[in-house]
Short mmCIF file of C-alpha atoms in Angstrom, two decimals:
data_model
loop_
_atom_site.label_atom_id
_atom_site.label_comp_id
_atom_site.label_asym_id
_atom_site.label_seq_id
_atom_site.Cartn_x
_atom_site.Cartn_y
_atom_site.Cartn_z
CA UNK O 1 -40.36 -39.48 -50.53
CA UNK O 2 -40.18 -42.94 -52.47
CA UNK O 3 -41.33 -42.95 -55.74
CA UNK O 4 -44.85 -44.34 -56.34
CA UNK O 5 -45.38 -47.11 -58.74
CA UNK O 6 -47.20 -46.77 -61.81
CA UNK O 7 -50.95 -45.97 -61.75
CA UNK O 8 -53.30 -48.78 -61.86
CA UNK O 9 -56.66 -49.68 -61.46
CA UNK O 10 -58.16 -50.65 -57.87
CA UNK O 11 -61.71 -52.21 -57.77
CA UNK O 12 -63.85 -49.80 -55.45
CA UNK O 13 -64.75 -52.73 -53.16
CA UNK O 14 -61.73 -53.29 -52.65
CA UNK O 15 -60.50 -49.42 -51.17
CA UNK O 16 -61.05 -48.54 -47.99
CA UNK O 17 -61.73 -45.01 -46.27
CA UNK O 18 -58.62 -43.79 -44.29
CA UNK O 19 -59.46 -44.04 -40.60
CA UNK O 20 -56.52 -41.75 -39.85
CA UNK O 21 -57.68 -38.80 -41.94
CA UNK O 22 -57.27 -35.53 -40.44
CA UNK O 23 -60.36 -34.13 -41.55
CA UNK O 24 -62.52 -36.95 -39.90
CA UNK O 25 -63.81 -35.81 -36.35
CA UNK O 26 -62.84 -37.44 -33.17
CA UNK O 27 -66.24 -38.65 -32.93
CA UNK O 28 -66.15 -40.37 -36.02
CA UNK O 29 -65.04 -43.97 -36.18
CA UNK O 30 -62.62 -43.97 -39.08
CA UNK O 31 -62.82 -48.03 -39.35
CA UNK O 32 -66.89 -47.37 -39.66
CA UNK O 33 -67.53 -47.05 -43.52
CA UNK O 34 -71.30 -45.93 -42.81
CA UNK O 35 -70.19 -43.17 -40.17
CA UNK O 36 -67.50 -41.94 -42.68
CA UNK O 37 -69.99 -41.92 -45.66
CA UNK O 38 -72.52 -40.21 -43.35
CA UNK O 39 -70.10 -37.24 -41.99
CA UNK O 40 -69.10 -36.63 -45.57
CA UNK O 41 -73.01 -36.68 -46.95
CA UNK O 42 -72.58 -33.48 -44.39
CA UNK O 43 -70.40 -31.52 -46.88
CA UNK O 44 -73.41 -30.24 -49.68
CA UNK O 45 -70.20 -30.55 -52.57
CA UNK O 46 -70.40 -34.45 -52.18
CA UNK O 47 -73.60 -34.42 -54.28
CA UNK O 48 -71.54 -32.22 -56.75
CA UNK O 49 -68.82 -34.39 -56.91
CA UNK O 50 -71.32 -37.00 -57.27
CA UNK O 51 -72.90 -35.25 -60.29
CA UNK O 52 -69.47 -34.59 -61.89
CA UNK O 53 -68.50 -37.72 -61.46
CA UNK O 54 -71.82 -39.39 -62.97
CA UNK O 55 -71.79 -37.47 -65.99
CA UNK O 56 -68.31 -36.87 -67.03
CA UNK O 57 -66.72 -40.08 -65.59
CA UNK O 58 -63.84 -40.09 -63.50
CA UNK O 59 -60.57 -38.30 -64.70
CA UNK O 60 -57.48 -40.69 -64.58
CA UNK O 61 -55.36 -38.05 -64.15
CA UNK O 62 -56.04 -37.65 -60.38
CA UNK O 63 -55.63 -41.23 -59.10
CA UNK O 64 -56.11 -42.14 -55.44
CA UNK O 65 -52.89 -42.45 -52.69
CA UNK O 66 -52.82 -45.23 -51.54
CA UNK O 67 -51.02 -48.32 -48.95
CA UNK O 68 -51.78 -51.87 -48.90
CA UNK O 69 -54.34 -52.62 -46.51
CA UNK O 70 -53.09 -54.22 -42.79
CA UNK O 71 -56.43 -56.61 -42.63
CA UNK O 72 -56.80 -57.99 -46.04
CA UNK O 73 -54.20 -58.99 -48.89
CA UNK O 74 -55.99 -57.15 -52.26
CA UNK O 75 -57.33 -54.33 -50.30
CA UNK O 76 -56.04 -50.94 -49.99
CA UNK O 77 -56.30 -47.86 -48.01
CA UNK O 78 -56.80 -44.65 -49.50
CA UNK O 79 -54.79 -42.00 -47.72
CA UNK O 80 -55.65 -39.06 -50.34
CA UNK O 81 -59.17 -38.79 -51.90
CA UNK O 82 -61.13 -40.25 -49.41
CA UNK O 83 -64.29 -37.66 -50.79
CA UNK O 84 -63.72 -39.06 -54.26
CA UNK O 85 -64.12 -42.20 -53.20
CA UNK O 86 -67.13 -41.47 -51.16
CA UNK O 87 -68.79 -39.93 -54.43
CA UNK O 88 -68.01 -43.10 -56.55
CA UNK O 89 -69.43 -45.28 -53.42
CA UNK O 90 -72.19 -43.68 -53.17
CA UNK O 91 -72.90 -43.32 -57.12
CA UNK O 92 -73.28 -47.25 -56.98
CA UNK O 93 -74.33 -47.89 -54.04
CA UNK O 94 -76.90 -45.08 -52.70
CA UNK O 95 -78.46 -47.40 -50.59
CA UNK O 96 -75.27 -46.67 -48.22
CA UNK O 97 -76.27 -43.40 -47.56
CA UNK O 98 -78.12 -42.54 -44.40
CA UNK O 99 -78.80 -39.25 -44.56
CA UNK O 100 -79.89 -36.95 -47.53
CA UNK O 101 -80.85 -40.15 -49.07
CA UNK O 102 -82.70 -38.82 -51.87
CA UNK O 103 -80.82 -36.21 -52.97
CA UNK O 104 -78.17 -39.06 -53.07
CA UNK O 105 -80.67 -41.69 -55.20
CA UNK O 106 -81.74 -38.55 -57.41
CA UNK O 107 -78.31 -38.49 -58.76
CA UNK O 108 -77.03 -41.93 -58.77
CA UNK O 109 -80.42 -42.94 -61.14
CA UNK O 110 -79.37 -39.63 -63.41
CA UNK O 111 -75.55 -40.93 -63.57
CA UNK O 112 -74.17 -42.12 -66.33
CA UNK O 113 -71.01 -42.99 -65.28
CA UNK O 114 -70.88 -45.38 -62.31
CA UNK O 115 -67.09 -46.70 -62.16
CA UNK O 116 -66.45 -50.18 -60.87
CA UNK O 117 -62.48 -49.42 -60.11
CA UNK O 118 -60.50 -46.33 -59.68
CA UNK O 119 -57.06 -45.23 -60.84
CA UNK O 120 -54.27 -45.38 -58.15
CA UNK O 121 -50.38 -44.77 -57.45
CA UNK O 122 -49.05 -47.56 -54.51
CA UNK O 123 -47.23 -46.59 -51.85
CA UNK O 124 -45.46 -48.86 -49.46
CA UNK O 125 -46.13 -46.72 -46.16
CA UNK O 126 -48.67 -44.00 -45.21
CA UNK O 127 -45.26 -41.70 -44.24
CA UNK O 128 -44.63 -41.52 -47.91
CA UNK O 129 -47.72 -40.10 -48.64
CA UNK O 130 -47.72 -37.67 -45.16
CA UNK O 131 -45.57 -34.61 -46.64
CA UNK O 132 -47.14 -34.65 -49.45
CA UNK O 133 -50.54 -34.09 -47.72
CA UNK O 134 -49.10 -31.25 -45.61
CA UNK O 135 -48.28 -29.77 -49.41
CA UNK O 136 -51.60 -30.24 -51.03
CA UNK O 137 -53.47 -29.34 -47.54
CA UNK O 138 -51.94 -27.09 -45.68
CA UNK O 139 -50.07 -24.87 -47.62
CA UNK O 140 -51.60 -26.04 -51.27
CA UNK O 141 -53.96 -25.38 -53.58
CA UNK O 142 -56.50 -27.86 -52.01
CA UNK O 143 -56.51 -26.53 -48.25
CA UNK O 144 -57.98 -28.21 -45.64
CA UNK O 145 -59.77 -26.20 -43.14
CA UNK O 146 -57.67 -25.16 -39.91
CA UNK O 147 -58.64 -27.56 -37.34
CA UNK O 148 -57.77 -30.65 -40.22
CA UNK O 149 -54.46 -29.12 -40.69
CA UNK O 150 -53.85 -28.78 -36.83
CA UNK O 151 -54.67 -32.80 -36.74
CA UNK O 152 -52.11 -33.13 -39.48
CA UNK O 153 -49.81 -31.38 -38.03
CA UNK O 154 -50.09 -33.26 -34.82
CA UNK O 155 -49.98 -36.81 -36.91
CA UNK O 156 -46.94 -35.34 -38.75
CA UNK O 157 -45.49 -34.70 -35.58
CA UNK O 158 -45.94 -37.77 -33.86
CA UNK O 159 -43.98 -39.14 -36.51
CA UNK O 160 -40.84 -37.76 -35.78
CA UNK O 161 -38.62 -37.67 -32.71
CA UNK O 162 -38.41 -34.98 -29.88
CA UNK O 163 -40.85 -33.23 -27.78
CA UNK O 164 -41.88 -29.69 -29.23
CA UNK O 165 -39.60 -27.23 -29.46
CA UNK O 166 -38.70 -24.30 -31.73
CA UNK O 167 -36.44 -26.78 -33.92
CA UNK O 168 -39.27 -29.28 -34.03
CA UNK O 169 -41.60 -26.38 -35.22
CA UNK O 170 -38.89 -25.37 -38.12
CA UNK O 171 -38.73 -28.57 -38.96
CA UNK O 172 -42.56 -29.19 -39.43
CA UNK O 173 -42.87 -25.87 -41.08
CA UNK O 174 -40.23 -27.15 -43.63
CA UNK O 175 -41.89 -29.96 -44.01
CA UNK O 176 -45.16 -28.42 -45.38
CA UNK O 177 -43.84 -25.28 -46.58
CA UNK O 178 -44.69 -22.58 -44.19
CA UNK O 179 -43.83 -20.71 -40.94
CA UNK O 180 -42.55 -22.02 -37.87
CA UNK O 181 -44.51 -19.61 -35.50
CA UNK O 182 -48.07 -19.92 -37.74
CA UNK O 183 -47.26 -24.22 -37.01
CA UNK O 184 -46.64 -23.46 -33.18
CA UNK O 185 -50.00 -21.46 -33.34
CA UNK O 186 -52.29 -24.48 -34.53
CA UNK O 187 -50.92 -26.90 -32.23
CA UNK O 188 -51.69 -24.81 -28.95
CA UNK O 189 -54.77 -24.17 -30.57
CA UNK O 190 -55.54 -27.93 -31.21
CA UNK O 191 -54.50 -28.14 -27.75
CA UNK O 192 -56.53 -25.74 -26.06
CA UNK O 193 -59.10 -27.35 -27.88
CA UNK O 194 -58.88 -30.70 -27.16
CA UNK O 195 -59.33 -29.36 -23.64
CA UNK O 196 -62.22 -27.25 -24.68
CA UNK O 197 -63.50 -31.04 -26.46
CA UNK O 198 -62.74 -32.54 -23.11
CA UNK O 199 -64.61 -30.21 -21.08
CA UNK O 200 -68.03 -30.90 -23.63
CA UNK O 201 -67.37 -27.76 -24.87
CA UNK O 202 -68.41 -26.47 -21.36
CA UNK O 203 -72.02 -27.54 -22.09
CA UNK O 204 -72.86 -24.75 -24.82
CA UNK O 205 -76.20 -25.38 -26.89
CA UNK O 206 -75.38 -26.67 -30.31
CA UNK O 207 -71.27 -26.37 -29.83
CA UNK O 208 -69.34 -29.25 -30.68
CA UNK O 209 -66.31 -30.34 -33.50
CA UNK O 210 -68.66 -29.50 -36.47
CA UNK O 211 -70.12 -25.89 -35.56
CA UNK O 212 -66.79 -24.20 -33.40
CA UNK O 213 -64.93 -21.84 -35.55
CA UNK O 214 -61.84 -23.21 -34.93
CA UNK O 215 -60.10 -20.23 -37.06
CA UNK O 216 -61.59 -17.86 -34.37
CA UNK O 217 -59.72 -19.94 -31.88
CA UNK O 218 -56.35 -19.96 -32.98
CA UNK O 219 -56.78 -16.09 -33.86
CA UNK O 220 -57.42 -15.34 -30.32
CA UNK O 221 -54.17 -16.71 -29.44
CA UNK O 222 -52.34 -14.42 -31.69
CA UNK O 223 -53.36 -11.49 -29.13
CA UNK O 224 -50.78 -11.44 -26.33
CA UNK O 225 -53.90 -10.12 -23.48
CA UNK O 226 -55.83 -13.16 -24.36
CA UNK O 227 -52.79 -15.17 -23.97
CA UNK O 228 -52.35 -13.96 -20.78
CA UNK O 229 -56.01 -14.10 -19.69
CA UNK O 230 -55.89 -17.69 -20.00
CA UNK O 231 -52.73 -18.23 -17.85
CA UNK O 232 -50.69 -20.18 -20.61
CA UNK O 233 -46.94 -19.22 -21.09
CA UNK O 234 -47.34 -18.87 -24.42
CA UNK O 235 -49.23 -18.92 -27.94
CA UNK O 236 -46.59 -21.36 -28.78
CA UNK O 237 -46.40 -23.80 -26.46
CA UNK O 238 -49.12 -26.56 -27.12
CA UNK O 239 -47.96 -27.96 -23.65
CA UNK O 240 -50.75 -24.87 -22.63
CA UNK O 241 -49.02 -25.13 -19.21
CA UNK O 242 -50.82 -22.85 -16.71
CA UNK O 243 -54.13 -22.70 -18.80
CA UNK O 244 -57.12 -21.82 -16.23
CA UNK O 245 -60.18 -23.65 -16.90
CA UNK O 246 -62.72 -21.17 -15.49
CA UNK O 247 -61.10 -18.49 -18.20
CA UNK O 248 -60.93 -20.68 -20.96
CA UNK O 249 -64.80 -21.83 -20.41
CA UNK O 250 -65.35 -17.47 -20.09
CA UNK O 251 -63.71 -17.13 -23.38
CA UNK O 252 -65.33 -20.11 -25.42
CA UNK O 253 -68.64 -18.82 -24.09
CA UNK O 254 -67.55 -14.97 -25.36
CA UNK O 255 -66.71 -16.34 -28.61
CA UNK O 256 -69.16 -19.38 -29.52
CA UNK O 257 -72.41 -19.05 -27.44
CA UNK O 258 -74.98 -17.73 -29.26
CA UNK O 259 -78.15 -15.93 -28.14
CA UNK O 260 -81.38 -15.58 -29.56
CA UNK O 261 -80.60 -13.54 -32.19
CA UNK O 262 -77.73 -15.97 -33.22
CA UNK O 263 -75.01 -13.32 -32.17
CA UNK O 264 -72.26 -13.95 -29.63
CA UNK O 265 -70.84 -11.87 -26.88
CA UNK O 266 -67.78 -11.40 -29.42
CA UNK O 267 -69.77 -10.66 -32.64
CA UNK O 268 -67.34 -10.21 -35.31
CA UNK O 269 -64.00 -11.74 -35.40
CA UNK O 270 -62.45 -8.16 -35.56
CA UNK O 271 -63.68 -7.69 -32.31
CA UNK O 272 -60.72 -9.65 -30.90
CA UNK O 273 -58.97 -6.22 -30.72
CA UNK O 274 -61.69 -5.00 -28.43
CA UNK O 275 -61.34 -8.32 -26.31
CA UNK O 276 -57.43 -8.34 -25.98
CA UNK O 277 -57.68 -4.48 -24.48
CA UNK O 278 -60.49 -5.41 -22.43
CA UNK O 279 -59.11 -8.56 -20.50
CA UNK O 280 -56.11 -6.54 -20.09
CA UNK O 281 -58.16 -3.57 -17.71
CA UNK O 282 -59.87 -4.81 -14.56
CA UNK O 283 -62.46 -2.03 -15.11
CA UNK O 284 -63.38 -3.13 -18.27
CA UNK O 285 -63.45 -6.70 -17.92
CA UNK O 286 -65.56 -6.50 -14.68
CA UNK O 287 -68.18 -4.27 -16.94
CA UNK O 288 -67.81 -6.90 -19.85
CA UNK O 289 -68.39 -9.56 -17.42
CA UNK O 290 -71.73 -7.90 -16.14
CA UNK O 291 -72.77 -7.88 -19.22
CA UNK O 292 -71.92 -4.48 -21.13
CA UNK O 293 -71.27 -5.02 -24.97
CA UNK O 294 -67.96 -5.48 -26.28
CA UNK O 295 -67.79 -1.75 -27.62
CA UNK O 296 -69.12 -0.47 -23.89
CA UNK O 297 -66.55 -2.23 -22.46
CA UNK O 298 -63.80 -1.59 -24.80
CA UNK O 299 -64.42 1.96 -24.28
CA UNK O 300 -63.60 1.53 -20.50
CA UNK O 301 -60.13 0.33 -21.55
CA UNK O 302 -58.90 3.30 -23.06
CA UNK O 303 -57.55 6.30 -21.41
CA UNK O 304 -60.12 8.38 -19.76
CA UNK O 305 -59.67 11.06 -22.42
CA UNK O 306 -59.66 9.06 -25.30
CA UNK O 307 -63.12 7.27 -23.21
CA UNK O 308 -64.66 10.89 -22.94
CA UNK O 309 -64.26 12.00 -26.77
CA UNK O 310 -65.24 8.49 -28.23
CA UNK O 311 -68.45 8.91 -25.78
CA UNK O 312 -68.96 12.23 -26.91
CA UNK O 313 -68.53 11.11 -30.48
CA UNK O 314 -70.65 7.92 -30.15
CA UNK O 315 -73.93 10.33 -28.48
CA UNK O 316 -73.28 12.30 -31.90
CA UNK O 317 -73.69 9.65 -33.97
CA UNK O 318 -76.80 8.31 -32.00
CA UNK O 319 -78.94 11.43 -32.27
CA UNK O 320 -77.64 11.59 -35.85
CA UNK O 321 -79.66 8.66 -36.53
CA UNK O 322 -82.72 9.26 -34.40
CA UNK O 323 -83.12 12.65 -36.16
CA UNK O 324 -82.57 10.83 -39.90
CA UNK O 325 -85.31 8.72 -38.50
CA UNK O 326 -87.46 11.31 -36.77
CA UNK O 327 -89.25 11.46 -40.56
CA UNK O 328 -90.77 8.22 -40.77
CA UNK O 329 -92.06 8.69 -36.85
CA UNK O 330 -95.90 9.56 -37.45
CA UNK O 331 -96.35 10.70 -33.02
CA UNK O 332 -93.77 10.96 -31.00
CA UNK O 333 -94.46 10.19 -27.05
CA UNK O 334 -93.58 12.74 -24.33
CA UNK O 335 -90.94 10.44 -22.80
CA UNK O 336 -88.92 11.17 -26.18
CA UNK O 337 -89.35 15.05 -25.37
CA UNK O 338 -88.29 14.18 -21.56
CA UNK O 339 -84.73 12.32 -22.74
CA UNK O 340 -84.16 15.31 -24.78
CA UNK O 341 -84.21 17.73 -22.15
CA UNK O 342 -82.03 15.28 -20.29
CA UNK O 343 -79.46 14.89 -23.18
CA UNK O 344 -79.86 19.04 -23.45
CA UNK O 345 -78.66 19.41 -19.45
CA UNK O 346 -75.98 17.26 -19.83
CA UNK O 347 -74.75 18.97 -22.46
CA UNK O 348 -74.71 22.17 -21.12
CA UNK O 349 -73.14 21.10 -18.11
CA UNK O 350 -70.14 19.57 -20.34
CA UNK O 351 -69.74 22.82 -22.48
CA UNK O 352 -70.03 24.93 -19.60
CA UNK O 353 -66.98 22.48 -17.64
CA UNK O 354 -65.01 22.31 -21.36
CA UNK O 355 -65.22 26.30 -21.75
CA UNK O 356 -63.78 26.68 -17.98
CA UNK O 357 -60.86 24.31 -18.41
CA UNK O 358 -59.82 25.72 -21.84
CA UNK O 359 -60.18 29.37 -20.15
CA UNK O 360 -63.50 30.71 -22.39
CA UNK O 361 -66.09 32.90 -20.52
#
């Protein structure tokens, strides 16, 4: 990387957001200073940055990246600290903000620090500047959040020649510090999504770039069942040849739709263990698909032994809690008395088979 020049002072109307920032959502027009300024009024630490900013002043000794600016001699673009340069917009000129607008007056009128120019290094190219990001980002103190570095990732690899391949993924991995399968992983998940993206996030309530878990994604493809479920050839291949739709929209519906109660077929993200054994047994997918819960249908995966004793243990457990309950009930109904003699049969029809196969009279 080329050495930056010496840091100097920028006026602020004269930087300009960077409309190729990873973190900025397709949907976003980077060249749009109001839709930038709006998307990051989304992020509640903008009004803290804001604050710090207003009553401390702005430190020096984290200037702005920046490259000339392709429109305009005088004018730059700022490649690194676009939120900083939001904050210091904003502190000036809250007008500019569309939403949250007086949360964002409240603090401008209580600032007293409003800086007319910000300290910044020069570079001659935005590739000078690119690695550096992929330090400070991806692998850095100052990480971005996964689907960000995925879009860096993708810029950084655009960049250099070759289509992907396990030397291009060293080589980006060297580039930004980290492992080559862990880079091969967010670009088939940035792929997968994209598709997911182009499909309108196969028409889910509420489920678009800002709200999908894009972490869960990517950890899904670390299981080798799910992998195969959705007919790519591999985790690592962000080509996703062989990817079937109708099992992708099954999966992003498992993992993101929500129901009344705000909770998704998946539930927790450790319950991709449970998924990856359950795509992998036709018995327990069809059941999953019908609409048991992850943990019925997880059960049918296993062997039927290891099915029969976690059933066994899982009725334990269940009249466990109904008797540490049975307290706080002031009249129980007859239908409760009717179960129990239903849960009592059953049970002496198991003992009674158990004591025959092991041989007890």
């Amino acid at each position: 990387m080329a050495e930056p020049r010496t840091t100097k002072f920028i006026l602020i109307e004269n930087l300009r957001f960077d409309p190729e920032n990873p973190r900025l959502p397709s949907g976003i027009n980077g060249h749009k200073e109001p839709e930038v300024l709006q998307w990051m009024l989304n992020d509640a630490t903008i009004l803290e940055l804001m604050g710090a900013i207003g009553e401390r002043g702005y430190f020096a000794g984290e200037p702005l990246l920046v490259v000339p600016g392709s429109k305009q001699k005088g004018n730059y673009t700022v490649v690194e600290g676009n939120r900083r340069l939001a904050a210091v917009k904003l502190l000036r000129n809250p007008e500019l903000a569309i939403t949250r607008q007086k949360a964002v007056q409240k603090v401008s009128a209580e600032a007293r620090n409003k800086p007319d120019e910000l300290p910044v290094l020069e570079f001659e190219k935005r590739d000078e500047i690119i690695l550096y990001l992929g330090y400070r980002h991806v692998t850095g103190i100052k990480s971005w959040d996964p689907l960000a570095k995925a879009r860096y990732l993708e810029q950084l690899a655009q960049k250099t020649t070759g289509q992907y391949s396990p030397k291009k993924f060293q080589e980006l991995a060297r580039a930004i510090g980290s492992h080559r399968d862990y880079v091969a992983r967010l670009l088939t998940g940035l792929a997968i999504y994209k598709f997911i993206e182009k499909k309108n996030f196969f028409d889910i309530e509420n489920l678009d770039e800002n709200t999908i878990d894009f972490a869960v994604l990517t950890t899904a493809m670390s299981y080798e069942n799910i992998v195969k479920f959705l007919g790519v050839e591999s985790a690592t291949d962000p080509s996703i040849k062989g990817l079937k739709e109708s099992e992708l929209g099954q999966l992003t519906n498992w993992l993101f739709k929500e129901d009344a109660n705000g909770q998704t077929r998946l539930g927790e993200s450790r319950n991709l263990k449970s998924l990856n054994r359950i795509v992998a047994s036709t018995a327990a997918l069809k059941a999953f698909r019908a609409g048991d819960s992850i943990h019925q249908a997880d059960l049918m995966a296993g062997a039927p032994k290891e099915i029969f004793q976690e059933a066994l243990h899982d009725s334990k457990r269940s009249l466990e809690t109904a008797r540490n309950q049975s307290h706080m009930i002031g009249q129980p109904e007859q239908s409760d008395a009717d179960v129990l003699d239903d849960i009592g049969k059953l049970t002496h029809l198991l003992r009674e088979w158990i004591r025959t196969k092991l041989g007890n009279n």
